[in-house]
Rosetta silent file (secondary structure, phi, psi, omega in degrees, C-alpha in Angstrom):
SEQUENCE: MKTPKRIQPLIDEGLVDEVLRPLMSGKEASVYVVRCGDDIRCAKVYKDASQRSFKKAVQYQEGRKVRSSRRARAMEKGSSFGREQAEESWQNAEVDALYKLADAGVRVPVPYGCFDGILLMELILDAEGDVAPRLNDIQLTAEQARRDHKTMMQDILRMLSVGLVHGDLSEFNVLQDPQGPVIIDLPQAVDAAANNNAQWMLERDVNNITQYYAQFAPELAATKYAKEIWALFEAGNLNPNTELTGEFAEAEQAADVGAVLDEINAAFAEMQERKERQHAANEPD
SCORE:     score description
SCORE:     0.000 S_00000001
   1 L     0.000  163.289  177.536    0.000    0.000    0.000 S_00000001
   2 L   -68.197  133.605 -177.430    1.005    3.653   -0.326 S_00000001
   3 L   -70.742  125.156  175.422    3.028    4.765    2.671 S_00000001
   4 L   -59.207  142.863 -176.136    1.180    7.321    4.842 S_00000001
   5 L   -56.285  -38.433 -177.470    3.025   10.629    4.920 S_00000001
   6 L   -66.756  -28.055 -176.069    3.387   10.531    8.718 S_00000001
   7 L   -88.627  -18.977 -176.639    5.129    7.131    8.633 S_00000001
   8 H   -52.828  -43.341  179.580    7.576    7.938    5.811 S_00000001
   9 H   -59.353  -31.893  178.898   10.198    9.508    8.181 S_00000001
  10 H   -71.107  -32.770  174.907   10.315    6.244   10.161 S_00000001
  11 H   -69.143  -42.432  179.101   11.008    4.338    6.939 S_00000001
  12 H   -60.364  -33.605 -178.060   13.716    6.870    6.029 S_00000001
  13 L   -89.844   -1.528  177.442   15.320    6.304    9.446 S_00000001
  14 L    81.916   10.828  179.019   15.125    2.504    9.185 S_00000001
  15 L   -81.018  -28.854  177.549   12.688    2.078   12.055 S_00000001
  16 L  -129.688  137.588  178.940   10.002    0.675    9.738 S_00000001
  17 L   -95.538  -32.891 -174.630   10.646   -1.277    6.530 S_00000001
  18 E  -162.086  140.670  171.937    7.163   -1.455    5.060 S_00000001
  19 E   -94.500  119.718 -174.321    3.548   -0.496    5.749 S_00000001
  20 E   -86.911  -45.156 -178.998    1.448   -3.590    5.049 S_00000001
  21 E  -171.962  159.135  172.834   -2.115   -2.350    5.569 S_00000001
  22 E   -73.162  146.284  179.423   -4.345   -0.112    7.694 S_00000001
  23 E  -106.073  -48.987  178.046   -5.711   -1.807   10.804 S_00000001
  24 E  -165.609  161.816  174.963   -8.193    0.665   12.235 S_00000001
  25 E  -128.737  122.569 -176.341   -8.999    4.338   12.628 S_00000001
  26 L  -119.133 -167.731 -173.637  -10.199    5.588   16.012 S_00000001
  27 L   -72.209  -23.956  179.964  -11.011    8.775   17.834 S_00000001
  28 L  -121.482   -6.518 -177.070   -7.412    9.653   18.659 S_00000001
  29 E  -162.101  163.314  169.087   -5.283    7.689   16.186 S_00000001
  30 E  -113.529  141.259 -175.663   -5.021    5.545   13.079 S_00000001
  31 E  -119.265  135.992 -179.877   -3.252    2.188   13.372 S_00000001
  32 E  -124.482  149.430  171.841   -1.306    0.376   10.637 S_00000001
  33 E   -87.698  126.429 -176.466    0.268   -3.065   10.381 S_00000001
  34 E  -130.418  159.656  175.399    3.969   -2.604    9.579 S_00000001
  35 E  -107.721  128.158  176.665    7.048   -4.729    9.027 S_00000001
  36 E  -121.947   95.806 -173.391   10.165   -3.977   11.047 S_00000001
  37 L    65.681 -123.869  178.615   12.868   -6.340    9.800 S_00000001
  38 L   -90.992   -1.657 -175.455   11.514   -9.840   10.362 S_00000001
  39 E  -100.664  140.370  172.786    8.893   -8.645   12.860 S_00000001
  40 E  -100.648  121.742 -177.129    5.300   -7.636   12.135 S_00000001
  41 E  -129.692 -175.134  173.526    4.226   -4.832   14.466 S_00000001
  42 E  -124.266  149.179  179.595    1.682   -2.050   14.531 S_00000001
  43 E  -117.287  118.072  179.662    2.204    1.684   14.207 S_00000001
  44 E   -97.516  112.442 -177.412   -0.231    3.952   16.026 S_00000001
  45 E   -98.787  109.287 -177.559   -0.309    7.361   14.342 S_00000001
  46 E   -70.868  138.376  176.327   -1.767    9.932   16.713 S_00000001
  47 L   -79.720  153.743  174.306   -4.122   12.487   15.234 S_00000001
  48 L   -64.000  155.196 -178.585   -3.575   16.193   15.798 S_00000001
  49 L   -56.472  -34.840 -178.428   -5.611   17.705   18.619 S_00000001
  50 L   -68.647  -22.279 -178.844   -7.751   19.562   16.057 S_00000001
  51 L   -98.938  -16.185 -174.961   -8.719   16.237   14.443 S_00000001
  52 L   -77.078  140.193  179.771   -9.111   14.208   17.612 S_00000001
  53 L  -106.391    8.633  179.857  -12.627   13.619   18.907 S_00000001
  54 L   -65.960  127.455 -172.325  -11.592   12.383   22.372 S_00000001
  55 L   -87.929  150.928  170.683  -13.705   14.360   24.825 S_00000001
  56 L    56.779   42.193 -178.198  -12.699   16.192   27.979 S_00000001
  57 H   -58.612  -31.878 -176.337   -8.953   15.679   27.479 S_00000001
  58 H   -60.483  -42.025 -176.938   -8.221   18.338   30.120 S_00000001
  59 H   -69.165  -22.554  176.529   -9.707   16.295   32.965 S_00000001
  60 H   -79.493  -29.017 -177.118   -7.512   13.357   31.980 S_00000001
  61 H   -84.887   -9.170  179.468   -4.374   15.492   31.950 S_00000001
  62 L   -57.238  129.656  175.934   -4.969   16.883   35.435 S_00000001
  63 L    87.488   -3.362  178.406   -2.077   16.002   37.711 S_00000001
  64 L   -71.720  135.359 -177.002    0.311   14.899   34.978 S_00000001
  65 L   -84.238  135.987  175.581    3.868   15.861   35.805 S_00000001
  66 L  -116.692  125.646 -172.666    5.863   17.957   33.326 S_00000001
  67 L   -64.671  -37.999 -176.094    9.633   17.843   33.798 S_00000001
  68 L   -98.625  130.065  177.656   10.338   21.383   32.562 S_00000001
  69 H   -65.978  -32.621  177.604    8.794   24.381   34.315 S_00000001
  70 H   -63.277  -43.710  178.872    9.011   26.294   31.020 S_00000001
  71 H   -63.946  -41.734 -179.278    6.964   23.604   29.293 S_00000001
  72 H   -61.786  -43.917  179.862    4.442   23.589   32.144 S_00000001
  73 H   -64.673  -40.750 -179.805    3.977   27.385   31.944 S_00000001
  74 H   -64.661  -39.019  179.254    3.587   27.249   28.162 S_00000001
  75 H   -66.288  -38.389  178.962    0.973   24.488   28.457 S_00000001
  76 H   -66.134  -38.507 -178.699   -0.969   26.531   31.029 S_00000001
  77 H   -75.551  -23.200 -179.776   -0.913   29.621   28.779 S_00000001
  78 L    76.057   24.814  177.069   -2.014   27.627   25.727 S_00000001
  79 L   -68.389  169.805  179.252    0.630   29.154   23.443 S_00000001
  80 H   -60.158  -40.206  175.935    1.524   27.420   20.177 S_00000001
  81 H   -64.256  -40.330  179.950    4.614   25.989   21.889 S_00000001
  82 H   -63.885  -41.311  178.208    2.445   24.982   24.836 S_00000001
  83 H   -64.248  -37.657  178.112   -0.054   23.192   22.598 S_00000001
  84 H   -64.157  -42.245  179.674    2.821   21.359   20.930 S_00000001
  85 H   -68.779  -35.108  177.921    4.159   20.292   24.319 S_00000001
  86 H   -64.718  -38.507  177.331    0.682   19.199   25.454 S_00000001
  87 H   -63.779  -44.646  179.887    0.428   16.980   22.360 S_00000001
  88 H   -63.124  -40.285  178.336    3.816   15.436   23.071 S_00000001
  89 H   -63.610  -40.931  179.710    2.801   14.858   26.681 S_00000001
  90 H   -61.133  -43.522 -178.409   -0.466   13.190   25.557 S_00000001
  91 H   -71.415  -43.082 -178.536    1.411   10.821   23.264 S_00000001
  92 H   -67.328  -24.585 -179.982    4.224   10.028   25.683 S_00000001
  93 H   -59.321  -39.200 -179.446    1.678    9.213   28.396 S_00000001
  94 H   -68.734  -42.133  179.052    0.681    6.050   26.548 S_00000001
  95 H   -61.558  -48.261 -179.906    4.290    4.928   26.046 S_00000001
  96 H   -60.053  -42.357 -179.471    5.105    5.550   29.710 S_00000001
  97 H   -64.899  -41.062 -179.456    1.950    3.725   30.812 S_00000001
  98 H   -61.802  -45.366  178.652    2.693    0.705   28.612 S_00000001
  99 H   -63.352  -45.024 -177.881    6.194    0.290   30.039 S_00000001
 100 H   -64.210  -42.842 -177.375    4.990    0.782   33.609 S_00000001
 101 H   -72.243  -36.798  176.434    2.072   -1.626   33.272 S_00000001
 102 H   -61.041  -41.663  177.911    4.121   -4.309   31.539 S_00000001
 103 H   -64.469  -28.964 -178.516    6.572   -4.180   34.459 S_00000001
 104 L   -85.158   -1.891  178.291    3.621   -4.520   36.858 S_00000001
 105 L    90.098   11.050  176.667    2.409   -7.706   35.152 S_00000001
 106 L   -82.988  137.949 -179.508   -0.572   -6.170   33.344 S_00000001
 107 L   -79.609  105.870  177.640   -1.178   -7.651   29.894 S_00000001
 108 L  -136.479  161.693  175.534   -0.597   -4.803   27.419 S_00000001
 109 L   -62.406  143.778  176.820    1.117   -4.663   24.014 S_00000001
 110 L   -70.860  124.431  178.589    4.907   -4.465   24.218 S_00000001
 111 E   -86.498  146.693  177.298    5.973   -0.895   23.281 S_00000001
 112 E  -118.337    6.931  175.930    9.007   -0.256   21.069 S_00000001
 113 E   120.968  159.745  178.702    9.060    3.529   21.368 S_00000001
 114 E  -118.715  124.520 -174.643    7.277    6.683   20.201 S_00000001
 115 E  -129.229  113.613  177.857    8.801    8.611   17.300 S_00000001
 116 L    52.253   46.066  176.538    7.359   11.907   16.006 S_00000001
 117 L    78.730   18.412  178.272    3.854   11.089   17.192 S_00000001
 118 E  -128.233  120.074  179.683    3.940    7.427   16.083 S_00000001
 119 E   -95.496  120.400  173.693    3.916    4.618   18.629 S_00000001
 120 E   -94.848  129.300 -178.758    5.473    1.340   17.509 S_00000001
 121 E  -153.347  172.025 -178.939    4.236   -1.639   19.489 S_00000001
 122 E   -60.369  141.818  173.603    3.477   -5.336   19.487 S_00000001
 123 L   -94.335  117.448 -177.967    0.711   -6.606   17.213 S_00000001
 124 L   -81.360  128.511 -174.544   -1.614   -8.814   19.285 S_00000001
 125 E  -118.150  157.545  175.405   -2.651  -11.959   17.399 S_00000001
 126 L   -90.732 -173.772 -175.463   -5.261  -14.684   17.802 S_00000001
 127 L   -63.837  -24.882 -178.896   -4.637  -18.459   17.729 S_00000001
 128 L   -91.211   -0.381 -179.071   -4.651  -18.485   13.895 S_00000001
 129 L    87.821    6.764  175.784   -2.078  -15.699   13.622 S_00000001
 130 L   -90.396  168.360  178.340   -4.611  -13.067   12.606 S_00000001
 131 E   -60.643  131.188 -177.891   -5.108   -9.753   14.389 S_00000001
 132 L   -64.022  141.690  179.940   -6.782  -10.423   17.741 S_00000001
 133 L   -78.718  160.659  170.891  -10.427   -9.286   17.993 S_00000001
 134 E   -80.165  158.656 -179.179  -11.815   -6.751   20.444 S_00000001
 135 H   -56.839  -37.758 -175.622  -14.064   -8.010   23.215 S_00000001
 136 H   -68.194   -7.750 -179.260  -17.138   -6.433   21.631 S_00000001
 137 H  -103.024    4.770 -175.670  -16.623   -8.686   18.586 S_00000001
 138 L  -126.525  163.250  173.808  -16.610  -12.043   20.381 S_00000001
 139 L  -114.250  145.141 -178.720  -18.912  -14.355   22.325 S_00000001
 140 L  -126.107  155.301  169.088  -17.843  -16.118   25.523 S_00000001
 141 L   -79.044  164.234  178.620  -19.049  -19.022   27.620 S_00000001
 142 H   -60.124  -39.283 -179.801  -20.077  -18.260   31.195 S_00000001
 143 H   -65.078  -44.224  177.162  -16.918  -19.985   32.434 S_00000001
 144 H   -61.897  -42.019 -178.789  -14.690  -17.902   30.109 S_00000001
 145 H   -62.628  -44.290  179.590  -16.479  -14.717   31.157 S_00000001
 146 H   -63.610  -43.129 -179.599  -15.977  -15.429   34.863 S_00000001
 147 H   -64.643  -48.190 -176.773  -12.296  -16.291   34.320 S_00000001
 148 H   -72.048  -31.946  175.373  -11.516  -13.277   32.123 S_00000001
 149 H   -62.848  -42.455  177.631  -13.495  -10.885   34.330 S_00000001
 150 H   -61.592  -41.998  177.911  -11.368  -11.983   37.288 S_00000001
 151 H   -60.462  -44.341 -179.079   -8.236  -11.405   35.197 S_00000001
 152 H   -65.526  -40.146  178.130   -9.410   -7.913   34.258 S_00000001
 153 H   -63.062  -39.568  178.608  -10.229   -6.973   37.841 S_00000001
 154 H   -66.758  -36.977  178.555   -6.756   -8.126   38.895 S_00000001
 155 H   -68.732  -37.412  176.098   -5.197   -6.071   36.074 S_00000001
 156 H   -63.953  -38.852  175.195   -7.156   -2.977   37.129 S_00000001
 157 H   -62.193  -45.649 -179.793   -5.839   -3.563   40.656 S_00000001
 158 H   -64.219  -36.870  176.316   -2.276   -3.896   39.335 S_00000001
 159 H   -60.226  -46.798 -178.468   -2.704   -0.690   37.341 S_00000001
 160 H   -68.055  -29.332 -179.962   -3.779    1.184   40.453 S_00000001
 161 H   -66.943  -20.588  173.867   -0.926   -0.344   42.440 S_00000001
 162 L  -106.128   17.265  170.498    1.489    1.576   40.169 S_00000001
 163 L    87.435   13.919 -175.925   -0.651    4.712   40.428 S_00000001
 164 E  -118.786  146.050  169.651   -2.613    4.530   37.174 S_00000001
 165 E  -122.404  131.734 -178.026   -6.271    4.397   36.165 S_00000001
 166 L   -57.313  -52.491  174.889   -7.024    3.594   32.504 S_00000001
 167 L    91.853  -15.123 -179.985   -9.857    6.126   32.365 S_00000001
 168 L  -148.309   35.508 -172.691  -11.587    4.866   29.214 S_00000001
 169 L   -80.035  132.562  177.670  -11.708    1.099   29.687 S_00000001
 170 L  -163.119 -178.720  178.318  -14.451   -0.872   27.949 S_00000001
 171 L   -67.242   -8.589 -179.462  -14.985   -3.834   25.635 S_00000001
 172 L   -87.796  -15.496  177.669  -13.872   -1.592   22.761 S_00000001
 173 L  -128.232   39.659  168.980  -10.264   -1.282   23.945 S_00000001
 174 E  -130.943  126.241  177.231   -9.516   -4.777   25.190 S_00000001
 175 E   -96.460  158.098  179.621   -8.259   -7.403   22.740 S_00000001
 176 E  -120.246  111.991  174.280   -8.659  -11.158   23.172 S_00000001
 177 E  -109.011 -178.758 -175.623   -5.694  -13.412   22.351 S_00000001
 178 L   -58.825  -23.480  179.811   -5.307  -17.143   23.179 S_00000001
 179 L   -90.370   -9.699  179.833   -4.161  -16.327   26.737 S_00000001
 180 E   128.585 -158.212 -175.050   -7.048  -13.943   27.477 S_00000001
 181 E   -74.110  145.047  176.914   -7.668  -10.172   27.539 S_00000001
 182 E  -129.133  122.675 -176.394   -5.030   -7.583   26.569 S_00000001
 183 E   -82.568  134.068  179.044   -5.607   -3.921   27.499 S_00000001
 184 L  -129.926  178.139  174.865   -4.933   -1.266   24.835 S_00000001
 185 L    60.388   86.053 -174.899   -5.416    2.497   24.266 S_00000001
 186 L  -125.271   19.532 -178.596   -3.796    4.304   27.189 S_00000001
 187 L   -66.171  -21.656 -178.037   -3.040    7.932   26.195 S_00000001
 188 L   -96.263    6.854 -179.068   -5.683    9.158   28.660 S_00000001
 189 L   -54.020  136.763 -174.661   -4.398    7.087   31.633 S_00000001
 190 E  -111.913  154.214  174.900   -4.550    9.218   34.785 S_00000001
 191 E   -78.736  111.347 -173.318   -2.405    9.593   37.889 S_00000001
 192 L   -61.024  -34.920 -176.697   -4.663    8.184   40.621 S_00000001
 193 L   -81.384  -21.587 -173.221   -3.089   10.223   43.417 S_00000001
 194 L  -110.173   -8.149 -176.519   -3.036   13.549   41.551 S_00000001
 195 L  -108.488  122.813 -177.352   -6.263   13.523   39.540 S_00000001
 196 L   -67.213  -14.918 -179.307   -9.517   14.466   41.296 S_00000001
 197 L   -95.198    0.722 -171.465  -11.489   12.386   38.781 S_00000001
 198 H   -58.869  -41.111 -175.741   -9.555    9.164   39.387 S_00000001
 199 H   -64.404  -48.802 -177.317  -12.114    7.459   41.645 S_00000001
 200 H   -72.107  -27.122  175.120  -15.120    7.817   39.367 S_00000001
 201 H   -66.160  -42.300  177.512  -12.978    6.952   36.343 S_00000001
 202 H   -63.317  -43.395  179.053  -11.908    3.731   38.022 S_00000001
 203 H   -61.627  -39.498  178.484  -15.515    2.952   38.940 S_00000001
 204 H   -65.975  -42.381  177.874  -16.564    3.575   35.343 S_00000001
 205 H   -57.386  -50.179 -178.236  -13.763    1.322   34.036 S_00000001
 206 H   -62.866  -44.217 -177.633  -14.785   -1.503   36.376 S_00000001
 207 H   -66.072  -38.918  177.531  -18.496   -1.069   35.669 S_00000001
 208 H   -60.891  -48.076 -177.851  -17.972   -1.041   31.885 S_00000001
 209 H   -67.301  -40.966  179.554  -15.950   -4.244   31.961 S_00000001
 210 H   -64.450  -41.688  178.934  -18.300   -5.928   34.435 S_00000001
 211 H   -60.082  -38.886  178.875  -21.332   -4.996   32.351 S_00000001
 212 H   -64.126  -52.692 -176.286  -19.728   -6.620   29.308 S_00000001
 213 H   -68.861  -26.354  179.667  -18.866   -9.914   31.027 S_00000001
 214 H   -67.047  -15.980  174.028  -22.224  -10.002   32.844 S_00000001
 215 L   -61.029  -30.720 -174.842  -23.859  -10.596   29.457 S_00000001
 216 L  -104.689  -24.112  178.207  -22.426  -14.111   29.634 S_00000001
 217 L  -137.337   84.076 -170.696  -22.315  -14.622   33.417 S_00000001
 218 H   -54.603  -28.247 -178.285  -25.151  -12.500   34.922 S_00000001
 219 H   -63.288  -19.808  179.803  -24.059  -13.014   38.538 S_00000001
 220 H   -65.150  -24.148 -178.422  -21.052  -10.742   37.890 S_00000001
 221 H   -62.991  -21.963 -177.782  -23.379   -7.727   37.817 S_00000001
 222 H   -88.635   -3.175 -177.678  -23.776   -7.968   41.607 S_00000001
 223 L   -75.262  159.619 -176.610  -20.037   -7.698   42.332 S_00000001
 224 L  -129.872   49.911 -176.816  -18.503   -4.580   43.898 S_00000001
 225 H   -63.477  -37.801 -176.832  -14.916   -4.671   42.720 S_00000001
 226 H   -60.284  -47.465 -179.245  -14.627   -0.919   42.136 S_00000001
 227 H   -67.891  -37.270  178.591  -15.473   -0.036   45.732 S_00000001
 228 H   -63.743  -46.358 -177.839  -13.300   -2.861   47.064 S_00000001
 229 H   -66.258  -44.429 -177.767  -10.268   -1.776   45.007 S_00000001
 230 H   -68.154  -35.038  177.758  -10.621    1.935   45.790 S_00000001
 231 H   -62.803  -39.659  176.782  -11.061    1.263   49.515 S_00000001
 232 H   -63.581  -40.519 -179.967   -7.762   -0.662   49.514 S_00000001
 233 H   -64.464  -47.932 -177.922   -6.107    2.243   47.681 S_00000001
 234 H   -64.792  -33.104 -178.877   -7.431    4.892   50.076 S_00000001
 235 L   -82.696   -4.545 -178.759   -6.386    2.855   53.107 S_00000001
 236 L    74.731   20.917 -176.977   -2.869    2.389   51.743 S_00000001
 237 L  -108.291   18.664 -175.802   -3.360   -1.382   51.688 S_00000001
 238 L   -76.396  126.989  177.648   -3.140   -1.886   47.941 S_00000001
 239 L  -133.206  132.146 -177.183   -0.981   -4.820   46.903 S_00000001
 240 L   -59.998  -18.905 -179.131   -0.788   -6.072   43.292 S_00000001
 241 L  -103.162    9.428  177.668   -1.194   -9.642   44.551 S_00000001
 242 L   -59.195  133.622  177.950   -4.203   -8.981   46.774 S_00000001
 243 L   -84.241  108.189 -178.333   -6.874  -11.642   46.250 S_00000001
 244 L   -77.502  151.099 -179.075  -10.018   -9.696   45.401 S_00000001
 245 L  -112.496  -22.963 -174.367  -13.456  -10.931   46.454 S_00000001
 246 L    80.062    7.252 -179.884  -15.825   -8.592   44.625 S_00000001
 247 L  -112.003  149.096  178.674  -17.557   -7.910   47.942 S_00000001
 248 L  -157.532  124.711  178.802  -17.770   -4.640   49.845 S_00000001
 249 L   -93.182  112.883 -178.483  -19.747   -3.696   52.942 S_00000001
 250 L   -87.146  140.874  178.917  -20.843   -0.080   52.638 S_00000001
 251 L   -69.330  141.408  178.418  -21.346    2.045   55.727 S_00000001
 252 L   -77.171  130.120  178.081  -24.940    3.064   56.376 S_00000001
 253 L  -155.659  164.658 -179.219  -25.481    6.796   56.005 S_00000001
 254 L   -63.363  145.873 -178.340  -28.120    9.288   54.968 S_00000001
 255 L   -65.231  135.333  175.725  -28.739    9.504   51.265 S_00000001
 256 L  -100.083   98.712 -174.775  -26.828   12.251   49.469 S_00000001
 257 H   -60.225  -40.983  179.859  -29.351   13.405   46.863 S_00000001
 258 H   -60.297  -42.535  179.982  -26.772   15.532   45.056 S_00000001
 259 H   -65.519  -38.274  178.644  -24.397   12.595   44.747 S_00000001
 260 H   -62.799  -44.695  178.551  -27.200   10.379   43.453 S_00000001
 261 H   -62.979  -38.770  177.671  -28.082   12.951   40.781 S_00000001
 262 H   -61.218  -41.026 -179.799  -24.410   13.240   39.833 S_00000001
 263 H   -66.204  -39.086  178.855  -24.257    9.461   39.379 S_00000001
 264 H   -63.624  -45.317  179.585  -27.402    9.507   37.231 S_00000001
 265 H   -63.973  -40.155  178.829  -25.982   12.279   35.038 S_00000001
 266 H   -65.006  -38.950  179.314  -22.639   10.485   34.771 S_00000001
 267 H   -64.747  -40.263  179.005  -24.404    7.254   33.795 S_00000001
 268 H   -65.333  -43.708  179.225  -26.363    9.070   31.080 S_00000001
 269 H   -62.061  -39.969  178.865  -23.188   10.695   29.728 S_00000001
 270 H   -65.202  -38.609  178.684  -21.465    7.310   29.728 S_00000001
 271 H   -61.500  -42.013  179.289  -24.378    5.751   27.842 S_00000001
 272 H   -64.132  -41.486 -179.907  -24.049    8.429   25.167 S_00000001
 273 H   -66.567  -37.517  178.411  -20.291    7.865   24.920 S_00000001
 274 H   -64.083  -38.698  176.965  -20.788    4.092   24.657 S_00000001
 275 H   -62.373  -40.989  179.563  -23.213    4.676   21.761 S_00000001
 276 H   -66.449  -40.157  178.428  -20.589    6.833   20.050 S_00000001
 277 H   -64.651  -39.814  178.540  -17.888    4.186   20.602 S_00000001
 278 H   -63.081  -42.049  179.323  -20.204    1.513   19.190 S_00000001
 279 H   -63.477  -43.477 -179.718  -20.884    3.707   16.154 S_00000001
 280 H   -66.036  -36.355 -178.704  -17.157    4.345   15.656 S_00000001
 281 H   -68.041  -28.739 -177.939  -16.369    0.623   16.057 S_00000001
 282 H   -88.722   -7.435  178.519  -18.859   -0.256   13.318 S_00000001
 283 L   -74.456  144.614  178.183  -17.517    2.292   10.838 S_00000001
 284 L   -66.937  148.029  179.535  -15.317    0.862    8.067 S_00000001
 285 L   -64.652    0.000    0.000  -11.559    1.444    8.389 S_00000001
């Protein structure tokens, strides 16, 4: 196929030998299957901020550390240099998260580096050697759903144990290979200790994944992993090897009407976003 203009510099530098085909186009990037020597990998080409449709990026970037004070000031002012630095920070966040999560034992694609807004990483394959499907494209038995749901809850725990919350986790950004689920798409990953939205983002991640697996094993809908995991985090008792139960005893207290309304509004917003993700997933590449 014709080499995309953005990938040509990587070919010129010998980082990529050939672009084989497009894989998918999403809200923040387009992904291509590429050949690097004898290895087949994927190249994630991030879209410019003006082209990206990812919503509320600012709330995901809250609390992210910037090494240079000059860069931080420029990003706050929103100058052209600042916008450029914010883009670089957005892209590097995924690379940093992939390395950190792989070290923590979370199943993510192996990263090979980010070059000029292009992330080179492992291509996840199925048992036949084809590109692994997303969760929303497969059917599971109840036993598989229970097993993989447990794996995902443990991976969410491991993510939080190294200070990260995915922030946009659902059946649309988890792949299924022969060993089970593999988490992808992490540019919006948030710092759990520094981001005021981290708790509800984690709860949304857990609820999205649980809702998916509960289609095949309905009893999973009654579990309370999000509250269990966050309580361990707040108490300073989080351990990546903690055996989760999915149970949580909530303290009895008077109803907070405002909080209930906030949850209803958040649920409605999430439903709308899920519809948009479903629409985007069904669009041709």
